[in-house]
Coordinates of N, CA and C in Angstrom, one line a residue:
M1 N 0.8 -1.2 0.0 CA 0.0 0.0 0.0 C 0.9 1.3 0.0
K2 N 1.9 1.2 0.8 CA 2.8 2.4 0.9 C 3.5 2.6 -0.4
T3 N 3.9 1.5 -1.0 CA 4.7 1.7 -2.3 C 3.7 2.2 -3.4
M4 N 2.5 1.9 -3.3 CA 1.5 2.4 -4.3 C 1.3 3.9 -4.1
I5 N 1.2 4.3 -2.8 CA 1.1 5.7 -2.5 C 2.3 6.5 -2.9
I6 N 3.5 6.0 -2.7 CA 4.7 6.6 -3.1 C 4.8 6.7 -4.6
M7 N 4.4 5.7 -5.3 CA 4.4 5.7 -6.8 C 3.4 6.7 -7.3
M8 N 2.2 6.8 -6.7 CA 1.3 7.8 -7.2 C 1.8 9.2 -6.9
S9 N 2.5 9.4 -5.8 CA 3.1 10.7 -5.5 C 4.1 11.1 -6.5
L10 N 4.9 10.1 -6.9 CA 6.0 10.4 -7.9 C 5.3 10.7 -9.2
M11 N 4.2 10.0 -9.5 CA 3.5 10.3 -10.8 C 2.9 11.7 -10.8
M12 N 2.4 12.1 -9.7 CA 1.9 13.5 -9.6 C 3.0 14.5 -9.7
S13 N 4.1 14.2 -9.1 CA 5.3 15.1 -9.1 C 5.8 15.3 -10.6
S14 N 5.8 14.2 -11.3 CA 6.3 14.3 -12.7 C 5.2 14.9 -13.6
L15 N 4.0 14.9 -13.3 CA 2.9 15.5 -14.1 C 2.9 17.0 -13.8
F16 N 3.3 17.5 -12.7 CA 3.2 18.9 -12.3 C 3.8 19.8 -13.3
P17 N 5.1 19.6 -13.8 CA 5.7 20.5 -14.8 C 5.0 20.6 -16.1
T18 N 4.2 19.6 -16.4 CA 3.5 19.6 -17.7 C 2.2 20.4 -17.7
M19 N 1.7 20.8 -16.5 CA 0.5 21.5 -16.4 C 0.7 23.0 -16.8
K20 N -0.3 23.6 -17.5 CA -0.2 24.9 -17.9 C -1.2 25.8 -17.2
N21 N -2.3 25.2 -16.8 CA -3.4 26.0 -16.2 C -3.2 26.0 -14.6
P22 N -3.3 27.2 -14.0 CA -3.0 27.3 -12.6 C -4.0 26.5 -11.7
L23 N -5.2 26.3 -12.2 CA -6.2 25.5 -11.5 C -5.8 24.0 -11.5
S24 N -5.3 23.5 -12.6 CA -4.9 22.1 -12.7 C -3.6 21.9 -11.8
M25 N -2.8 22.9 -11.8 CA -1.6 22.9 -10.9 C -2.0 22.8 -9.4
G26 N -3.0 23.6 -9.1 CA -3.5 23.6 -7.7 C -4.1 22.2 -7.4
F27 N -4.9 21.6 -8.3 CA -5.4 20.3 -8.1 C -4.4 19.3 -7.9
T28 N -3.3 19.3 -8.7 CA -2.2 18.4 -8.6 C -1.5 18.5 -7.2
L29 N -1.3 19.8 -6.8 CA -0.8 20.0 -5.5 C -1.7 19.5 -4.4
L30 N -3.0 19.6 -4.5 CA -3.9 19.1 -3.6 C -3.9 17.6 -3.4
V31 N -3.8 16.9 -4.6 CA -3.7 15.4 -4.6 C -2.4 15.0 -4.0
Q32 N -1.3 15.7 -4.3 CA 0.0 15.4 -3.8 C 0.0 15.6 -2.2
T33 N -0.6 16.6 -1.7 CA -0.6 16.8 -0.3 C -1.5 15.7 0.4
G34 N -2.6 15.4 -0.3 CA -3.4 14.3 0.3 C -2.6 13.0 0.4
L35 N -1.9 12.7 -0.6 CA -1.1 11.5 -0.6 C 0.0 11.5 0.5
S36 N 0.7 12.6 0.6 CA 1.7 12.7 1.6 C 1.1 12.7 3.0
C37 N 0.0 13.3 3.2 CA -0.7 13.2 4.5 C -1.1 11.8 4.8
L38 N -1.6 11.1 3.8 CA -2.0 9.7 4.0 C -0.8 8.8 4.4
L39 N 0.3 9.0 3.7 CA 1.5 8.3 4.0 C 2.1 8.6 5.4
N40 N 2.0 9.9 5.8 CA 2.4 10.3 7.1 C 1.5 9.7 8.2
G41 N 0.2 9.6 7.9 CA -0.7 9.0 8.9 C -0.4 7.5 9.0
M42 N 0.0 6.9 8.0 CA 0.3 5.4 8.1 C 1.5 5.2 8.9
N43 N 2.4 6.1 8.9 CA 3.7 5.9 9.7 C 3.5 6.3 11.1
N44 N 2.5 7.0 11.5 CA 2.2 7.4 12.9 C 1.1 6.5 13.5
Y45 N 1.0 6.7 14.8 CA 0.0 5.9 15.5 C -1.4 6.4 15.2
S46 N -1.6 7.7 15.1 CA -2.9 8.3 14.8 C -2.8 9.2 13.6
Y47 N -3.9 9.6 13.1 CA -3.9 10.4 11.9 C -4.2 11.9 12.2
W48 N -4.2 12.3 13.4 CA -4.6 13.6 13.7 C -3.6 14.7 13.2
F49 N -2.3 14.4 13.3 CA -1.3 15.3 12.7 C -1.4 15.4 11.2
S50 N -1.7 14.3 10.5 CA -1.9 14.4 9.1 C -3.1 15.2 8.7
Y51 N -4.2 15.0 9.6 CA -5.4 15.7 9.3 C -5.2 17.2 9.5
L52 N -4.5 17.6 10.5 CA -4.3 19.0 10.7 C -3.4 19.6 9.6
L53 N -2.4 18.9 9.2 CA -1.6 19.3 8.1 C -2.4 19.5 6.8
F54 N -3.3 18.6 6.5 CA -4.2 18.7 5.3 C -5.1 19.8 5.4
I55 N -5.7 20.0 6.6 CA -6.7 21.1 6.8 C -6.0 22.5 6.6
T56 N -4.8 22.6 7.2 CA -4.0 23.8 7.0 C -3.7 24.1 5.6
Y57 N -3.3 23.1 4.9 CA -2.9 23.2 3.4 C -4.2 23.6 2.6
I58 N -5.3 23.0 2.9 CA -6.5 23.3 2.2 C -6.9 24.8 2.4
G59 N -6.7 25.3 3.6 CA -6.9 26.7 3.9 C -6.1 27.6 3.0
G60 N -4.8 27.3 2.9 CA -4.0 28.1 2.0 C -4.3 28.0 0.5
M61 N -4.7 26.8 0.2 CA -5.1 26.5 -1.2 C -6.4 27.2 -1.6
M62 N -7.3 27.4 -0.6 CA -8.5 28.1 -0.9 C -8.3 29.6 -1.3
V63 N -7.3 30.2 -0.6 CA -7.0 31.6 -0.9 C -6.4 31.6 -2.3
L64 N -5.5 30.7 -2.7 CA -4.9 30.7 -4.0 C -5.9 30.3 -5.1
F65 N -6.9 29.5 -4.8 CA -7.9 29.1 -5.7 C -8.8 30.3 -6.0
I66 N -9.2 31.0 -5.0 CA -10.0 32.2 -5.2 C -9.3 33.3 -6.0
Y67 N -8.0 33.5 -5.7 CA -7.2 34.4 -6.5 C -7.0 34.0 -7.9
M68 N -6.7 32.8 -8.2 CA -6.5 32.3 -9.6 C -7.9 32.2 -10.3
A69 N -8.9 31.9 -9.6 CA -10.2 31.9 -10.3 C -10.7 33.3 -10.7
S70 N -10.3 34.3 -10.0 CA -10.6 35.7 -10.4 C -9.7 36.2 -11.5
I71 N -8.5 35.7 -11.6 CA -7.6 36.2 -12.6 C -7.8 35.4 -13.9
A72 N -7.8 34.1 -13.8 CA -7.9 33.2 -15.0 C -9.2 32.5 -15.1
S73 N -10.3 33.3 -15.0 CA -11.6 32.7 -15.0 C -12.0 32.1 -16.3
N74 N -11.6 32.7 -17.4 CA -12.0 32.3 -18.7 C -11.0 31.4 -19.4
M75 N -10.0 30.9 -18.7 CA -9.0 30.1 -19.3 C -9.5 28.7 -19.5
K76 N -9.4 28.1 -20.6 CA -9.9 26.8 -20.9 C -8.8 25.7 -20.7
F77 N -9.3 24.5 -20.3 CA -8.4 23.4 -20.2 C -8.2 22.8 -21.5
K78 N -6.9 22.5 -21.9 CA -6.6 21.8 -23.1 C -6.0 20.5 -22.8
F79 N -6.6 19.4 -23.2 CA -6.1 18.1 -23.0 C -5.1 17.7 -24.0
S80 N -3.9 17.4 -23.6 CA -2.8 17.0 -24.6 C -2.8 15.5 -24.7
I81 N -2.6 15.1 -25.9 CA -2.5 13.6 -26.2 C -1.3 13.1 -25.6
K82 N -0.2 13.8 -25.6 CA 1.1 13.3 -25.0 C 0.9 13.1 -23.5
L83 N 0.2 14.1 -22.9 CA 0.0 14.0 -21.5 C -0.8 12.8 -21.1
M84 N -1.9 12.5 -21.9 CA -2.7 11.4 -21.6 C -2.0 10.1 -21.8
I85 N -1.2 10.0 -22.8 CA -0.4 8.8 -23.1 C 0.6 8.6 -21.9
M86 N 1.3 9.7 -21.5 CA 2.2 9.6 -20.4 C 1.6 9.1 -19.1
M87 N 0.4 9.6 -18.9 CA -0.4 9.3 -17.7 C -0.8 7.8 -17.7
M88 N -1.2 7.3 -18.9 CA -1.6 5.9 -19.0 C -0.4 5.0 -18.8
I89 N 0.7 5.4 -19.3 CA 1.9 4.5 -19.2 C 2.3 4.5 -17.7
M90 N 2.3 5.7 -17.0 CA 2.6 5.7 -15.6 C 1.6 4.9 -14.8
T91 N 0.4 5.0 -15.1 CA -0.6 4.2 -14.4 C -0.4 2.7 -14.5
M92 N -0.1 2.3 -15.8 CA 0.2 0.9 -16.0 C 1.5 0.4 -15.2
M93 N 2.5 1.3 -15.2 CA 3.7 1.0 -14.5 C 3.4 0.9 -13.0
L94 N 2.6 1.7 -12.5 CA 2.2 1.7 -11.1 C 1.4 0.4 -10.8
M95 N 0.6 0.0 -11.6 CA -0.2 -1.2 -11.4 C 0.8 -2.4 -11.4
M96 N 1.7 -2.4 -12.4 CA 2.7 -3.5 -12.5 C 3.5 -3.6 -11.2
V97 N 4.0 -2.5 -10.7 CA 4.8 -2.5 -9.5 C 4.0 -2.9 -8.3
S98 N 2.8 -2.5 -8.2 CA 2.0 -2.9 -7.1 C 1.6 -4.4 -7.1
M99 N 1.5 -5.0 -8.3 CA 1.2 -6.4 -8.4 C 2.4 -7.3 -8.2
T100 N 3.6 -6.8 -8.5 CA 4.7 -7.6 -8.3 C 5.3 -7.5 -6.9
D101 N 4.8 -6.6 -6.1 CA 5.2 -6.5 -4.7 C 4.4 -7.5 -3.9
N102 N 5.0 -8.7 -3.7 CA 4.4 -9.8 -3.0 C 4.8 -9.9 -1.6
T103 N 5.5 -8.9 -1.0 CA 5.9 -9.1 0.4 C 4.7 -9.1 1.3
L104 N 3.6 -8.4 1.0 CA 2.5 -8.5 1.9 C 1.7 -9.8 1.8
M105 N 1.9 -10.5 0.7 CA 1.2 -11.8 0.5 C 1.8 -12.9 1.2
N106 N 3.1 -12.8 1.6 CA 3.8 -13.8 2.3 C 3.2 -14.0 3.7
E107 N 2.9 -15.2 4.1 CA 2.2 -15.5 5.3 C 3.1 -15.1 6.5
N108 N 4.4 -15.3 6.5 CA 5.3 -15.0 7.6 C 5.3 -13.5 7.8
N109 N 5.4 -12.7 6.8 CA 5.4 -11.3 6.9 C 4.1 -10.8 7.4
M110 N 3.0 -11.4 7.0 CA 1.7 -11.0 7.5 C 1.6 -11.3 9.0
N111 N 2.1 -12.4 9.5 CA 2.0 -12.7 10.9 C 2.9 -11.7 11.7
E112 N 4.1 -11.4 11.2 CA 4.9 -10.4 11.9 C 4.2 -9.1 11.9
F113 N 3.5 -8.7 10.9 CA 2.8 -7.4 10.9 C 1.7 -7.4 11.9
I114 N 1.0 -8.5 12.0 CA -0.1 -8.5 13.0 C 0.5 -8.5 14.4
N115 N 1.6 -9.2 14.7 CA 2.2 -9.2 16.0 C 2.7 -7.8 16.3
Y116 N 3.3 -7.1 15.3 CA 3.8 -5.8 15.6 C 2.6 -4.8 15.9
E117 N 1.5 -5.0 15.2 CA 0.3 -4.1 15.5 C -0.2 -4.3 16.9
L118 N -0.2 -5.6 17.3 CA -0.7 -5.9 18.7 C 0.2 -5.3 19.7
T119 N 1.5 -5.4 19.5 CA 2.4 -4.9 20.5 C 2.4 -3.3 20.5
A120 N 2.2 -2.7 19.3 CA 2.2 -1.3 19.2 C 1.0 -0.7 19.9
K121 N -0.1 -1.4 19.9 CA -1.3 -0.9 20.6 C -1.2 -1.0 22.1
N122 N -0.5 -1.9 22.5 CA -0.3 -2.1 24.0 C 0.8 -1.3 24.6
N123 N 1.6 -0.7 23.7 CA 2.8 0.1 24.2 C 2.4 1.5 24.3
N124 N 2.6 2.1 25.5 CA 2.2 3.5 25.8 C 3.1 4.4 25.1
K125 N 4.3 4.1 24.8 CA 5.3 5.0 24.1 C 4.8 5.2 22.7
E126 N 4.2 4.2 22.1 CA 3.7 4.4 20.7 C 2.5 5.3 20.7
M127 N 1.7 5.2 21.8 CA 0.5 6.0 21.8 C 0.8 7.5 22.0
L128 N 2.0 7.8 22.6 CA 2.4 9.1 22.8 C 3.4 9.6 21.8
S129 N 3.5 8.9 20.6 CA 4.6 9.3 19.7 C 4.4 10.6 19.1
I130 N 3.2 11.1 19.0 CA 2.9 12.4 18.5 C 3.4 13.5 19.4
M131 N 3.5 13.2 20.7 CA 3.9 14.2 21.7 C 5.3 14.6 21.5
K132 N 6.1 14.0 20.6 CA 7.5 14.4 20.4 C 7.6 15.8 20.0
M133 N 6.6 16.3 19.3 CA 6.6 17.7 18.8 C 6.5 18.7 20.0
F134 N 5.9 18.3 21.1 CA 5.8 19.2 22.2 C 6.7 18.9 23.4
N135 N 7.6 17.9 23.2 CA 8.6 17.6 24.3 C 9.8 18.5 24.2
M136 N 10.7 18.4 25.1 CA 11.8 19.4 25.3 C 12.6 19.7 24.1
P137 N 13.2 18.8 23.3 CA 14.1 19.2 22.2 C 13.4 20.1 21.2
T138 N 12.2 19.7 20.8 CA 11.5 20.5 19.8 C 10.5 21.5 20.3
M139 N 10.3 21.6 21.6 CA 9.3 22.4 22.1 C 9.6 23.9 21.8
M140 N 10.8 24.3 21.8 CA 11.2 25.7 21.5 C 10.9 26.1 20.1
I141 N 11.1 25.2 19.2 CA 10.8 25.5 17.8 C 9.3 25.6 17.6
T142 N 8.5 24.8 18.3 CA 7.1 24.8 18.2 C 6.5 26.1 18.8
I143 N 7.1 26.5 19.9 CA 6.6 27.8 20.5 C 7.0 29.0 19.7
M144 N 8.2 29.0 19.1 CA 8.6 30.1 18.2 C 7.7 30.2 17.0
L145 N 7.3 29.0 16.4 CA 6.5 29.0 15.3 C 5.1 29.6 15.6
I146 N 4.6 29.2 16.8 CA 3.3 29.8 17.3 C 3.4 31.3 17.4
I147 N 4.4 31.8 18.1 CA 4.6 33.2 18.3 C 4.8 33.9 16.9
Y148 N 5.5 33.3 16.0 CA 5.7 33.9 14.7 C 4.4 34.1 14.0
L149 N 3.5 33.0 14.0 CA 2.2 33.1 13.4 C 1.3 34.1 14.0
L150 N 1.4 34.2 15.3 CA 0.6 35.2 16.1 C 1.0 36.6 15.6
F151 N 2.3 36.9 15.6 CA 2.8 38.2 15.2 C 2.4 38.5 13.7
T152 N 2.5 37.5 12.9 CA 2.1 37.7 11.5 C 0.6 38.0 11.3
M153 N -0.2 37.3 12.1 CA -1.6 37.6 12.1 C -1.9 39.0 12.6
I154 N -1.3 39.4 13.7 CA -1.5 40.8 14.2 C -1.0 41.8 13.2
S155 N 0.1 41.6 12.6 CA 0.6 42.6 11.6 C -0.3 42.7 10.4
I156 N -0.8 41.6 9.9 CA -1.8 41.7 8.8 C -3.1 42.4 9.2
I157 N -3.5 42.2 10.4 CA -4.7 42.9 10.8 C -4.5 44.4 10.9
K158 N -3.3 44.8 11.4 CA -3.0 46.2 11.5 C -2.8 46.8 10.1
I159 N -2.3 46.1 9.1 CA -2.1 46.6 7.8 C -3.4 46.9 7.1
T160 N -4.3 46.0 7.2 CA -5.6 46.2 6.5 C -6.4 47.2 7.3
N161 N -7.1 48.0 6.6 CA -8.0 49.1 7.1 C -9.4 48.5 7.1
K162 N -10.1 48.5 8.2 CA -11.4 47.9 8.3 C -12.5 48.7 7.5
K163 N -12.3 50.0 7.4 CA -13.3 50.8 6.7 C -13.2 50.8 5.2
E164 N -12.0 50.4 4.7 CA -11.9 50.3 3.2 C -12.3 49.0 2.6
G165 N -12.4 48.0 3.4 CA -12.8 46.6 2.9 C -11.6 45.8 2.5
P166 N -11.7 45.0 1.5 CA -10.6 44.1 1.1 C -9.4 44.9 0.6
L167 N -8.2 44.2 0.5 CA -7.0 44.8 0.0 C -7.1 45.2 -1.4
R168 N -7.7 44.4 -2.3 CA -7.9 44.6 -3.7 C -9.3 45.1 -4.0
T169 N -9.4 46.3 -4.6 CA -10.7 46.9 -4.9 C -11.0 46.6 -6.3
K170 N -12.3 46.5 -6.6 CA -12.8 46.2 -8.0 C -12.8 47.5 -8.7
N171 N -12.3 47.4 -10.0 CA -12.3 48.6 -10.9 C -13.4 48.6 -11.9

């Protein structure tokens, strides 16, 4: 499963430079972020950190989407034959790689995986693995990031004038 997600992520990365429309680029970035959050969630005990990362990214992408939709509203999508052929070849390669990966089908590996899952659920250290971000070595970086975001928000609020409305006015 992880190899398939990594291969799909590589496929999205290779398709990104071929995109010409900003909306299709944004969609490609959105799919790429979803795949990386899914992979990150599989590596951790819980998915909450991946969920927060995805929600934060969606918030930023909404601003870019609104901006690009107002600028390039009449731009049409053009489907390239080369791009479609390249995507079909990459999808076939992805399917072949996922079919030839028989490590999960091996019975010994499956039993080891089940035993690992049972011990991970019973281990309190695994349940608190997300707390690494708030423990001592990385706590200062997290606090500095929170303070930086607070100051950025306050400065943006002070820059904008409430009486004039949005930053960009319609002409």
